mmCIF file of C-alpha atoms and ligand atoms in Angstrom:
data_model
loop_
_atom_site.group_PDB
_atom_site.id
_atom_site.type_symbol
_atom_site.label_atom_id
_atom_site.label_comp_id
_atom_site.label_asym_id
_atom_site.label_seq_id
_atom_site.Cartn_x
_atom_site.Cartn_y
_atom_site.Cartn_z
ATOM 1 C CA MET F 1 -9.515 17.892 -10.798
ATOM 2 C CA ASP F 2 -7.292 17.959 -7.717
ATOM 3 C CA ASN F 3 -4.843 15.072 -8.078
ATOM 4 C CA LYS F 4 -2.533 16.079 -5.224
ATOM 5 C CA ILE F 5 -2.609 13.174 -2.772
ATOM 6 C CA GLU F 6 -1.774 15.438 0.225
ATOM 7 C CA ASN F 7 -5.037 17.308 -0.354
ATOM 8 C CA LYS F 8 -6.895 14.123 0.369
ATOM 9 C CA PHE F 9 -5.437 13.867 3.903
ATOM 10 C CA SER F 10 -7.773 14.429 6.833
ATOM 11 C CA TRP F 11 -7.540 17.783 8.669
ATOM 12 C CA LYS F 12 -6.634 15.862 11.809
ATOM 13 C CA ILE F 13 -3.241 14.780 10.526
ATOM 14 C CA LYS F 14 -2.369 17.904 8.501
ATOM 15 C CA GLU F 15 -0.031 19.207 11.190
ATOM 16 C CA LEU F 16 1.160 15.845 12.462
ATOM 17 C CA LYS F 17 4.863 15.697 13.323
ATOM 18 C CA PRO F 18 6.702 12.366 13.222
ATOM 19 C CA SER F 19 8.120 11.166 16.560
ATOM 20 C CA ALA F 20 11.359 13.139 17.071
ATOM 21 C CA THR F 21 13.004 10.331 18.999
ATOM 22 C CA LEU F 22 12.221 7.696 16.394
ATOM 23 C CA LEU F 23 13.453 10.038 13.646
ATOM 24 C CA ILE F 24 16.784 10.501 15.404
ATOM 25 C CA ASN F 25 17.160 6.762 15.885
ATOM 26 C CA LYS F 26 16.610 6.331 12.157
ATOM 27 C CA LYS F 27 19.283 8.958 11.408
ATOM 28 C CA VAL F 28 21.732 7.259 13.785
ATOM 29 C CA ALA F 29 21.093 3.892 12.105
ATOM 30 C CA GLU F 30 21.825 5.488 8.703
ATOM 31 C CA MET F 31 25.052 7.105 9.977
ATOM 32 C CA LYS F 32 26.149 3.824 11.538
ATOM 33 C CA ALA F 33 25.395 1.979 8.278
ATOM 34 C CA ALA F 34 27.625 4.520 6.520
ATOM 35 C CA GLY F 35 30.476 3.462 8.823
ATOM 36 C CA GLU F 36 30.339 6.281 11.413
ATOM 37 C CA GLU F 37 30.759 5.411 15.086
ATOM 38 C CA ILE F 38 27.957 7.142 16.923
ATOM 39 C CA ILE F 39 27.168 7.020 20.623
ATOM 40 C CA ASN F 40 23.398 6.986 20.713
ATOM 41 C CA LEU F 41 22.042 8.844 23.739
ATOM 42 C CA SER F 42 18.648 9.363 22.149
ATOM 43 C CA VAL F 43 17.337 5.925 23.083
ATOM 44 C CA GLY F 44 14.106 5.565 25.030
ATOM 45 C CA GLU F 45 14.431 1.955 26.096
ATOM 46 C CA PRO F 46 16.456 0.040 28.688
ATOM 47 C CA ASP F 47 19.713 -1.458 27.386
ATOM 48 C CA PHE F 48 18.955 -4.741 29.187
ATOM 49 C CA GLY F 49 17.387 -7.756 27.500
ATOM 50 C CA THR F 50 13.968 -9.143 28.436
ATOM 51 C CA PRO F 51 14.550 -11.577 31.366
ATOM 52 C CA ASP F 52 14.633 -15.270 30.366
ATOM 53 C CA PHE F 53 11.654 -16.315 32.504
ATOM 54 C CA ILE F 54 9.487 -13.864 30.550
ATOM 55 C CA LYS F 55 10.769 -15.105 27.189
ATOM 56 C CA ASP F 56 10.188 -18.703 28.326
ATOM 57 C CA SER F 57 6.550 -18.029 29.162
ATOM 58 C CA ALA F 58 6.016 -16.631 25.651
ATOM 59 C CA ILE F 59 7.679 -19.681 24.073
ATOM 60 C CA LYS F 60 5.446 -21.897 26.199
ATOM 61 C CA ALA F 61 2.369 -19.948 25.046
ATOM 62 C CA ILE F 62 3.340 -20.479 21.404
ATOM 63 C CA ASN F 63 4.045 -24.181 21.905
ATOM 64 C CA GLU F 64 0.732 -24.646 23.677
ATOM 65 C CA GLY F 65 -1.097 -22.978 20.792
ATOM 66 C CA PHE F 66 -2.075 -19.827 22.672
ATOM 67 C CA THR F 67 -2.120 -18.009 19.365
ATOM 68 C CA ARG F 68 -5.723 -16.966 18.813
ATOM 69 C CA TYR F 69 -7.799 -13.838 19.384
ATOM 70 C CA THR F 70 -8.320 -13.000 23.027
ATOM 71 C CA ASP F 71 -10.799 -10.852 24.926
ATOM 72 C CA SER F 72 -10.455 -7.356 23.395
ATOM 73 C CA SER F 73 -9.425 -5.833 26.728
ATOM 74 C CA GLY F 74 -6.864 -8.576 27.374
ATOM 75 C CA ILE F 75 -7.020 -12.021 28.993
ATOM 76 C CA ARG F 76 -8.731 -12.022 32.360
ATOM 77 C CA GLU F 77 -5.762 -13.568 34.228
ATOM 78 C CA LEU F 78 -3.571 -10.681 33.070
ATOM 79 C CA ARG F 79 -6.159 -8.090 34.106
ATOM 80 C CA GLU F 80 -6.458 -9.794 37.483
ATOM 81 C CA ALA F 81 -2.677 -9.739 37.885
ATOM 82 C CA ILE F 82 -2.661 -6.028 36.982
ATOM 83 C CA CYS F 83 -5.320 -5.372 39.661
ATOM 84 C CA LYS F 84 -3.087 -7.116 42.211
ATOM 85 C CA LYS F 85 -0.145 -5.007 41.078
ATOM 86 C CA PHE F 86 -2.202 -1.815 41.470
ATOM 87 C CA PHE F 87 -3.235 -2.851 44.959
ATOM 88 C CA HIS F 88 0.202 -3.951 46.050
ATOM 89 C CA ASP F 89 2.273 -1.146 44.519
ATOM 90 C CA ASN F 90 -0.107 1.799 44.380
ATOM 91 C CA ASN F 91 -2.730 1.153 47.037
ATOM 92 C CA LEU F 92 -5.423 1.224 44.339
ATOM 93 C CA VAL F 93 -8.428 -1.069 44.178
ATOM 94 C CA TYR F 94 -9.667 -1.863 40.659
ATOM 95 C CA THR F 95 -11.731 -4.712 39.258
ATOM 96 C CA PRO F 96 -10.538 -6.544 36.112
ATOM 97 C CA GLU F 97 -13.438 -4.879 34.226
ATOM 98 C CA GLN F 98 -11.780 -1.516 34.837
ATOM 99 C CA VAL F 99 -8.526 -2.604 33.190
ATOM 100 C CA VAL F 100 -7.824 -2.564 29.456
ATOM 101 C CA VAL F 101 -4.607 -4.080 28.082
ATOM 102 C CA SER F 102 -3.358 -2.540 24.827
ATOM 103 C CA ASN F 103 -0.460 -2.628 22.373
ATOM 104 C CA GLY F 104 1.822 -0.544 24.581
ATOM 105 C CA ALA F 105 1.137 2.388 26.903
ATOM 106 C CA LYS F 106 1.263 4.615 23.825
ATOM 107 C CA HIS F 107 -1.750 2.770 22.463
ATOM 108 C CA SER F 108 -3.538 3.029 25.836
ATOM 109 C CA LEU F 109 -3.014 6.793 25.721
ATOM 110 C CA PHE F 110 -4.228 7.046 22.145
ATOM 111 C CA ASN F 111 -7.366 5.080 23.040
ATOM 112 C CA ILE F 112 -8.031 7.507 25.903
ATOM 113 C CA PHE F 113 -7.783 10.573 23.664
ATOM 114 C CA LEU F 114 -10.005 8.880 21.082
ATOM 115 C CA ALA F 115 -12.570 8.213 23.781
ATOM 116 C CA ILE F 116 -12.607 11.703 25.336
ATOM 117 C CA CYS F 117 -11.667 14.318 22.714
ATOM 118 C CA ASP F 118 -14.170 16.148 20.572
ATOM 119 C CA GLU F 119 -13.093 18.937 18.250
ATOM 120 C CA GLY F 120 -11.975 21.908 20.335
ATOM 121 C CA ASP F 121 -11.662 19.977 23.593
ATOM 122 C CA GLU F 122 -8.565 21.076 25.433
ATOM 123 C CA VAL F 123 -6.031 18.775 27.055
ATOM 124 C CA ILE F 124 -3.515 20.477 29.334
ATOM 125 C CA ILE F 125 0.041 19.184 28.928
ATOM 126 C CA PRO F 126 2.796 20.317 31.327
ATOM 127 C CA ARG F 127 6.075 21.325 29.661
ATOM 128 C CA PRO F 128 8.510 19.674 29.213
ATOM 129 C CA TYR F 129 6.396 16.829 27.850
ATOM 130 C CA TRP F 130 6.828 13.487 26.165
ATOM 131 C CA VAL F 131 6.833 14.204 22.412
ATOM 132 C CA SER F 132 3.792 12.079 21.604
ATOM 133 C CA TYR F 133 1.209 13.741 23.890
ATOM 134 C CA PRO F 134 0.425 16.862 21.804
ATOM 135 C CA GLU F 135 0.449 14.916 18.547
ATOM 136 C CA MET F 136 -1.902 12.229 19.854
ATOM 137 C CA VAL F 137 -4.307 14.854 21.168
ATOM 138 C CA LYS F 138 -4.254 16.575 17.753
ATOM 139 C CA ILE F 139 -4.891 13.357 15.804
ATOM 140 C CA THR F 140 -7.997 12.689 17.859
ATOM 141 C CA GLY F 141 -9.326 16.202 17.190
ATOM 142 C CA GLY F 142 -8.486 17.741 20.560
ATOM 143 C CA LYS F 143 -6.383 20.835 21.274
ATOM 144 C CA PRO F 144 -3.142 20.492 23.253
ATOM 145 C CA VAL F 145 -2.709 23.371 25.706
ATOM 146 C CA LEU F 146 0.848 23.650 26.993
ATOM 147 C CA CYS F 147 1.453 24.597 30.605
ATOM 148 C CA ARG F 148 4.556 26.452 31.830
ATOM 149 C CA PHE F 149 7.230 25.077 34.150
ATOM 150 C CA ASP F 150 8.392 27.119 37.143
ATOM 151 C CA ASP F 151 11.923 28.335 37.917
ATOM 152 C CA LYS F 152 12.842 24.849 39.160
ATOM 153 C CA TYR F 153 11.565 23.301 35.907
ATOM 154 C CA ARG F 154 8.603 21.773 37.747
ATOM 155 C CA PHE F 155 4.910 21.927 36.789
ATOM 156 C CA ASP F 156 3.697 25.501 37.346
ATOM 157 C CA ILE F 157 0.485 24.657 39.196
ATOM 158 C CA GLU F 158 -0.708 28.294 39.338
ATOM 159 C CA HIS F 159 -0.446 28.498 35.579
ATOM 160 C CA PHE F 160 -2.330 25.194 35.288
ATOM 161 C CA LYS F 161 -5.119 26.663 37.408
ATOM 162 C CA SER F 162 -5.361 29.690 35.119
ATOM 163 C CA LEU F 163 -5.532 27.532 31.975
ATOM 164 C CA VAL F 164 -8.556 25.478 33.038
ATOM 165 C CA ASN F 165 -11.747 26.665 31.328
ATOM 166 C CA LYS F 166 -15.060 25.242 30.102
ATOM 167 C CA ASN F 167 -13.339 23.520 27.160
ATOM 168 C CA THR F 168 -10.797 21.684 29.334
ATOM 169 C CA LYS F 169 -11.306 17.935 29.187
ATOM 170 C CA ALA F 170 -8.200 16.628 30.894
ATOM 171 C CA VAL F 171 -4.702 17.205 32.208
ATOM 172 C CA ILE F 172 -1.817 14.789 31.655
ATOM 173 C CA LEU F 173 0.643 13.990 34.416
ATOM 174 C CA ASN F 174 3.780 11.991 33.775
ATOM 175 C CA SER F 175 5.726 11.032 36.860
ATOM 176 C CA PRO F 176 8.607 10.173 36.760
ATOM 177 C CA SER F 177 8.814 12.418 33.733
ATOM 178 C CA ASN F 178 10.211 11.840 30.310
ATOM 179 C CA PRO F 179 12.212 14.051 29.544
ATOM 180 C CA SER F 180 13.080 15.844 32.820
ATOM 181 C CA GLY F 181 13.090 12.947 35.318
ATOM 182 C CA MET F 182 10.962 15.046 37.682
ATOM 183 C CA VAL F 183 8.895 13.102 40.233
ATOM 184 C CA TYR F 184 5.784 14.840 41.578
ATOM 185 C CA SER F 185 5.709 15.190 45.360
ATOM 186 C CA GLU F 186 2.611 14.298 47.379
ATOM 187 C CA GLU F 187 2.081 17.996 48.120
ATOM 188 C CA GLU F 188 2.148 18.872 44.401
ATOM 189 C CA LEU F 189 -0.238 16.019 43.575
ATOM 190 C CA LYS F 190 -2.658 17.191 46.251
ATOM 191 C CA LYS F 191 -2.681 20.735 44.829
ATOM 192 C CA ILE F 192 -3.215 19.390 41.300
ATOM 193 C CA GLY F 193 -5.912 17.039 42.609
ATOM 194 C CA GLU F 194 -7.810 19.953 44.161
ATOM 195 C CA ILE F 195 -7.927 21.751 40.802
ATOM 196 C CA VAL F 196 -8.999 18.556 39.015
ATOM 197 C CA LEU F 197 -11.801 17.994 41.526
ATOM 198 C CA LYS F 198 -12.978 21.605 41.629
ATOM 199 C CA ASN F 199 -13.310 21.686 37.845
ATOM 200 C CA GLN F 200 -14.341 18.035 37.384
ATOM 201 C CA ILE F 201 -11.824 17.465 34.603
ATOM 202 C CA LEU F 202 -10.111 14.148 33.886
ATOM 203 C CA CYS F 203 -6.570 13.401 34.960
ATOM 204 C CA ILE F 204 -4.479 11.065 32.803
ATOM 205 C CA SER F 205 -1.597 9.747 34.868
ATOM 206 C CA ASP F 206 1.197 8.174 32.813
ATOM 207 C CA GLU F 207 3.248 6.083 35.258
ATOM 208 C CA VAL F 208 5.373 3.983 32.883
ATOM 209 C CA TYR F 209 8.625 4.939 34.692
ATOM 210 C CA GLU F 210 7.154 4.178 38.122
ATOM 211 C CA TYR F 211 9.984 1.898 39.276
ATOM 212 C CA PHE F 212 12.808 4.096 37.965
ATOM 213 C CA ILE F 213 13.139 6.261 41.069
ATOM 214 C CA TYR F 214 16.369 7.496 42.684
ATOM 215 C CA GLY F 215 17.749 9.184 45.750
ATOM 216 C CA GLY F 216 14.974 8.235 48.163
ATOM 217 C CA ASN F 217 12.180 9.719 46.030
ATOM 218 C CA ARG F 218 8.844 7.909 46.079
ATOM 219 C CA HIS F 219 6.328 7.300 43.325
ATOM 220 C CA ILE F 220 2.756 8.193 44.268
ATOM 221 C CA SER F 221 -0.168 7.665 41.937
ATOM 222 C CA ILE F 222 -2.510 10.672 42.046
ATOM 223 C CA ALA F 223 -5.420 8.204 41.890
ATOM 224 C CA SER F 224 -4.456 6.955 45.364
ATOM 225 C CA LEU F 225 -5.144 10.346 46.976
ATOM 226 C CA GLY F 226 -8.884 9.799 47.358
ATOM 227 C CA GLU F 227 -11.862 7.968 45.896
ATOM 228 C CA GLU F 228 -13.319 11.065 44.249
ATOM 229 C CA LEU F 229 -10.028 11.799 42.510
ATOM 230 C CA LYS F 230 -9.654 8.159 41.479
ATOM 231 C CA ASN F 231 -13.055 8.437 39.783
ATOM 232 C CA LEU F 232 -11.654 11.180 37.535
ATOM 233 C CA THR F 233 -8.268 9.562 36.917
ATOM 234 C CA ILE F 234 -7.055 7.134 34.281
ATOM 235 C CA VAL F 235 -3.823 5.428 35.270
ATOM 236 C CA VAL F 236 -1.589 4.308 32.401
ATOM 237 C CA ASN F 237 1.287 1.882 32.819
ATOM 238 C CA GLY F 238 3.037 -0.911 30.938
ATOM 239 C CA VAL F 239 5.766 -3.497 30.894
ATOM 240 C CA SER F 240 8.011 -1.891 28.221
ATOM 241 C CA LYS F 241 10.355 0.044 30.490
ATOM 242 C CA THR F 242 10.069 -1.901 33.748
ATOM 243 C CA PHE F 243 10.803 -5.319 32.292
ATOM 244 C CA SER F 244 12.826 -4.294 29.207
ATOM 245 C CA MET F 245 9.949 -5.367 26.947
ATOM 246 C CA THR F 246 9.606 -2.456 24.510
ATOM 247 C CA GLY F 247 9.182 -4.691 21.458
ATOM 248 C CA TRP F 248 6.482 -6.876 22.977
ATOM 249 C CA ARG F 249 3.992 -3.994 22.893
ATOM 250 C CA ILE F 250 2.002 -4.408 26.077
ATOM 251 C CA GLY F 251 0.633 -1.463 28.068
ATOM 252 C CA TYR F 252 -2.502 -1.052 30.128
ATOM 253 C CA LEU F 253 -4.828 1.401 31.783
ATOM 254 C CA ALA F 254 -7.231 1.405 34.704
ATOM 255 C CA ALA F 255 -10.188 3.752 34.545
ATOM 256 C CA PRO F 256 -13.671 4.417 35.905
ATOM 257 C CA LEU F 257 -15.847 1.569 34.624
ATOM 258 C CA PRO F 258 -17.806 3.351 31.817
ATOM 259 C CA LEU F 259 -14.571 4.727 30.366
ATOM 260 C CA ALA F 260 -12.802 1.356 30.549
ATOM 261 C CA LYS F 261 -15.781 -0.205 28.813
ATOM 262 C CA ILE F 262 -15.858 2.288 25.960
ATOM 263 C CA ILE F 263 -12.083 1.978 25.484
ATOM 264 C CA SER F 264 -12.457 -1.798 25.323
ATOM 265 C CA ASP F 265 -15.150 -1.279 22.647
ATOM 266 C CA ILE F 266 -12.864 1.050 20.681
ATOM 267 C CA GLN F 267 -10.166 -1.590 20.819
ATOM 268 C CA SER F 268 -12.563 -4.348 19.760
ATOM 269 C CA GLN F 269 -13.360 -2.360 16.605
ATOM 270 C CA THR F 270 -9.787 -1.376 15.807
ATOM 271 C CA THR F 271 -7.003 -3.760 16.864
ATOM 272 C CA SER F 272 -9.168 -6.563 18.369
ATOM 273 C CA ASN F 273 -6.693 -7.395 21.113
ATOM 274 C CA PRO F 274 -3.019 -7.105 21.995
ATOM 275 C CA SER F 275 -0.854 -10.040 20.893
ATOM 276 C CA SER F 276 -1.875 -13.221 22.758
ATOM 277 C CA VAL F 277 1.749 -14.351 23.135
ATOM 278 C CA SER F 278 2.877 -10.978 24.484
ATOM 279 C CA GLN F 279 0.031 -11.033 26.991
ATOM 280 C CA LYS F 280 1.343 -14.321 28.413
ATOM 281 C CA ALA F 281 4.826 -12.795 28.610
ATOM 282 C CA ALA F 282 3.417 -9.733 30.392
ATOM 283 C CA LEU F 283 1.571 -12.010 32.800
ATOM 284 C CA ALA F 284 4.839 -13.686 33.820
ATOM 285 C CA ALA F 285 6.456 -10.252 34.200
ATOM 286 C CA ILE F 286 3.694 -8.735 36.329
ATOM 287 C CA PHE F 287 3.422 -11.848 38.506
ATOM 288 C CA SER F 288 7.166 -11.812 39.200
ATOM 289 C CA ASN F 289 8.687 -10.360 42.327
ATOM 290 C CA PRO F 290 9.438 -6.654 41.651
ATOM 291 C CA SER F 291 12.684 -7.071 43.603
ATOM 292 C CA GLY F 292 13.924 -8.970 40.515
ATOM 293 C CA ILE F 293 14.451 -5.652 38.733
ATOM 294 C CA ALA F 294 16.134 -3.957 41.732
ATOM 295 C CA PRO F 295 19.709 -4.503 40.389
ATOM 296 C CA ILE F 296 18.727 -2.827 37.116
ATOM 297 C CA ILE F 297 17.263 0.172 38.947
ATOM 298 C CA ARG F 298 20.442 0.439 41.060
ATOM 299 C CA GLU F 299 22.528 0.399 37.880
ATOM 300 C CA PHE F 300 20.441 3.274 36.469
ATOM 301 C CA GLU F 301 20.918 5.220 39.691
ATOM 302 C CA THR F 302 24.696 4.669 39.521
ATOM 303 C CA ARG F 303 24.687 6.022 35.975
ATOM 304 C CA ARG F 304 22.573 9.032 36.952
ATOM 305 C CA ASN F 305 24.939 9.809 39.802
ATOM 306 C CA PHE F 306 27.946 9.454 37.522
ATOM 307 C CA ILE F 307 26.507 12.002 35.079
ATOM 308 C CA VAL F 308 25.511 14.612 37.656
ATOM 309 C CA GLU F 309 28.899 14.321 39.375
ATOM 310 C CA ASN F 310 30.960 14.468 36.198
ATOM 311 C CA LEU F 311 29.331 17.006 33.914
ATOM 312 C CA ASP F 312 31.518 20.048 33.351
ATOM 313 C CA LYS F 313 30.705 23.006 35.616
ATOM 314 C CA SER F 314 29.742 25.121 32.598
ATOM 315 C CA ILE F 315 26.874 22.739 31.768
ATOM 316 C CA LYS F 316 23.472 23.462 33.249
ATOM 317 C CA PHE F 317 21.282 20.422 33.844
ATOM 318 C CA ILE F 318 18.094 19.263 35.551
ATOM 319 C CA LYS F 319 18.905 16.561 38.085
ATOM 320 C CA PRO F 320 16.586 13.618 37.404
ATOM 321 C CA GLU F 321 14.712 12.106 40.350
ATOM 322 C CA GLY F 322 13.512 9.237 38.186
ATOM 323 C CA ALA F 323 13.209 7.771 34.633
ATOM 324 C CA PHE F 324 16.448 7.472 32.609
ATOM 325 C CA TYR F 325 16.843 10.832 30.916
ATOM 326 C CA LEU F 326 18.637 14.069 31.714
ATOM 327 C CA LEU F 327 18.142 17.525 30.185
ATOM 328 C CA LEU F 328 21.277 19.635 29.798
ATOM 329 C CA LYS F 329 22.255 22.918 28.158
ATOM 330 C CA VAL F 330 25.378 24.697 27.052
ATOM 331 C CA GLU F 331 25.407 28.487 27.232
ATOM 332 C CA ASN F 332 25.060 30.318 23.882
ATOM 333 C CA LEU F 333 23.706 27.318 21.973
ATOM 334 C CA ASN F 334 20.048 26.621 21.334
ATOM 335 C CA SER F 335 18.618 23.092 21.417
ATOM 336 C CA LEU F 336 19.040 22.422 17.717
ATOM 337 C CA GLN F 337 22.544 23.876 17.553
ATOM 338 C CA LEU F 338 23.681 21.867 20.566
ATOM 339 C CA SER F 339 22.167 18.625 19.300
ATOM 340 C CA LYS F 340 23.651 19.188 15.825
ATOM 341 C CA LYS F 341 27.116 20.040 17.175
ATOM 342 C CA LEU F 342 27.117 17.034 19.480
ATOM 343 C CA LEU F 343 26.252 14.809 16.555
ATOM 344 C CA GLU F 344 28.605 16.328 13.984
ATOM 345 C CA GLU F 345 31.588 17.257 16.185
ATOM 346 C CA GLU F 346 31.432 14.606 18.920
ATOM 347 C CA LYS F 347 29.365 11.845 17.258
ATOM 348 C CA ILE F 348 26.799 11.831 20.055
ATOM 349 C CA ALA F 349 23.107 11.531 19.255
ATOM 350 C CA THR F 350 20.707 13.442 21.531
ATOM 351 C CA VAL F 351 17.172 14.790 21.164
ATOM 352 C CA PRO F 352 16.736 18.596 20.957
ATOM 353 C CA GLY F 353 14.696 19.940 23.868
ATOM 354 C CA ASN F 354 12.360 22.019 21.712
ATOM 355 C CA ASP F 355 10.697 18.733 20.694
ATOM 356 C CA PHE F 356 9.761 18.374 24.389
ATOM 357 C CA GLY F 357 8.742 22.016 24.817
ATOM 358 C CA ILE F 358 11.964 23.106 26.580
ATOM 359 C CA GLU F 359 14.121 25.287 24.344
ATOM 360 C CA GLY F 360 17.867 25.473 25.069
ATOM 361 C CA PHE F 361 18.209 21.940 26.402
ATOM 362 C CA VAL F 362 18.958 18.579 24.799
ATOM 363 C CA ARG F 363 17.819 15.274 26.270
ATOM 364 C CA ILE F 364 20.333 12.531 26.866
ATOM 365 C CA SER F 365 19.322 9.016 27.862
ATOM 366 C CA PHE F 366 21.393 6.991 30.305
ATOM 367 C CA ALA F 367 20.067 3.675 29.046
ATOM 368 C CA VAL F 368 23.577 2.837 27.805
ATOM 369 C CA LYS F 369 26.435 0.866 29.363
ATOM 370 C CA MET F 370 28.691 2.671 31.866
ATOM 371 C CA GLU F 371 31.810 2.616 29.623
ATOM 372 C CA THR F 372 29.798 4.203 26.809
ATOM 373 C CA LEU F 373 28.362 6.770 29.187
ATOM 374 C CA LYS F 374 31.839 7.713 30.470
ATOM 375 C CA GLU F 375 33.071 8.296 26.933
ATOM 376 C CA ALA F 376 29.897 10.244 26.078
ATOM 377 C CA ILE F 377 30.198 12.558 29.099
ATOM 378 C CA ALA F 378 33.872 13.213 28.303
ATOM 379 C CA ARG F 379 32.895 14.252 24.787
ATOM 380 C CA ILE F 380 29.979 16.420 25.954
ATOM 381 C CA ASN F 381 32.334 18.142 28.414
ATOM 382 C CA LYS F 382 34.866 18.715 25.629
ATOM 383 C CA LEU F 383 32.245 20.419 23.483
ATOM 384 C CA ALA F 384 30.897 22.474 26.399
ATOM 385 C CA LYS F 385 34.408 23.728 27.263
ATOM 386 C CA LYS F 386 35.033 24.683 23.660
ATOM 387 C CA TYR F 387 31.860 26.829 23.557
ATOM 388 C CA ASP F 388 32.445 28.172 27.058
ATOM 389 C CA GLU F 389 35.869 29.480 25.988
ATOM 390 C CA LYS F 390 34.323 31.091 22.918
ATOM 391 C CA SER F 391 31.833 33.093 24.980
HETATM 392 C C1 PLP W 401 6.262 8.972 29.070
HETATM 393 C C2 PLP W 401 6.015 7.794 28.198
HETATM 394 N N1 PLP W 401 4.783 7.267 28.157
HETATM 395 C C3 PLP W 401 4.505 6.198 27.386
HETATM 396 C C4 PLP W 401 5.480 5.607 26.614
HETATM 397 C C5 PLP W 401 5.088 4.450 25.738
HETATM 398 O O1 PLP W 401 5.527 3.235 26.175
HETATM 399 P P1 PLP W 401 5.063 1.874 25.474
HETATM 400 O O2 PLP W 401 6.295 1.223 24.947
HETATM 401 O O3 PLP W 401 4.411 1.066 26.537
HETATM 402 O O4 PLP W 401 4.092 2.220 24.371
HETATM 403 C C6 PLP W 401 6.776 6.137 26.609
HETATM 404 C C7 PLP W 401 7.823 5.558 25.733
HETATM 405 O O5 PLP W 401 8.834 6.150 25.440
HETATM 406 C C8 PLP W 401 7.057 7.249 27.438
HETATM 407 O O6 PLP W 401 8.288 7.780 27.503
#
């Protein structure tokens, strides 16, 4: 008799890796509890609190007894508000039936993979990628296929073209990107769109960092480049990053009608609906004037500029055009060594780049206060100089 519990696990989760970023956060919490002073640059959430008007709408929902099950794809008013947002911000026309609200954008993405992946189906993921994409594809039985970056660390579109085959189900785009901060240009999106259309594969466009854009760059949703392309695209977004609402767990997607319907059915049989109270909070957020978050975006841009202007010359980095992360490397150290040395010698927590498919780099987040960031950059420079002198 086999009494080893691990042997009872499903094949789908045999190779599952825990989220690298969440693991690091756990380690930092343990080190802090043991009395160590750590600067945590591994965070993936804004350091601002949820605005009061959003919190107030949730309190009102509770007091008014809005605490029951809702429509599995989310309350209609919220889906209508999301349609208005898509039209206003992205020039996209969707009906509320095409929108499904979930427990965070991560959940929206998972629902998509569940809906489209059969065993052996390939999903193309550009490197560097957000840590959860390959793992989610694997859990749902699909096969993640990693695509190269070019010499500017951007999506190598020629390589993408060569990877598409009869088993390809979808490609994932994430712009602005976590972890590199890259923002796809219209020209790049058009080239990608042509390949998507020619091969009739799906395009999953993760736009959760849409508003975090710097230096005159512009966010364009690939779905807005033509009706035919829109019919193959699933746009994913959420309120976590934009409105500092990571704990509320509200994300959403817009998709061609049959896909939205099946995803709503999946949700009805699994989680029923996202939290009713959080939906009311998200409604207040999405209805609000986007200019309300402009000061926060400016603060992030100031921080980004501070980092790129103050990193030691020996440090190589990818200048972010958006999001709130930066990838950097120190000569002669691999990702794990650099991350470990920063933590042990300088008490700075980062995420090793190999978890994002970019060996040699570590990811730092600039979702920390300016004083903390200044201290962190001084320490990173100190370590870089030390290893530069050794080489
Ligand atoms: C690229 C990307 N997509 C999706 C998410 C998930 O966001 P949510 O909090 O809405 O689940 C994250 C969170 O870190 C992310 O970085």
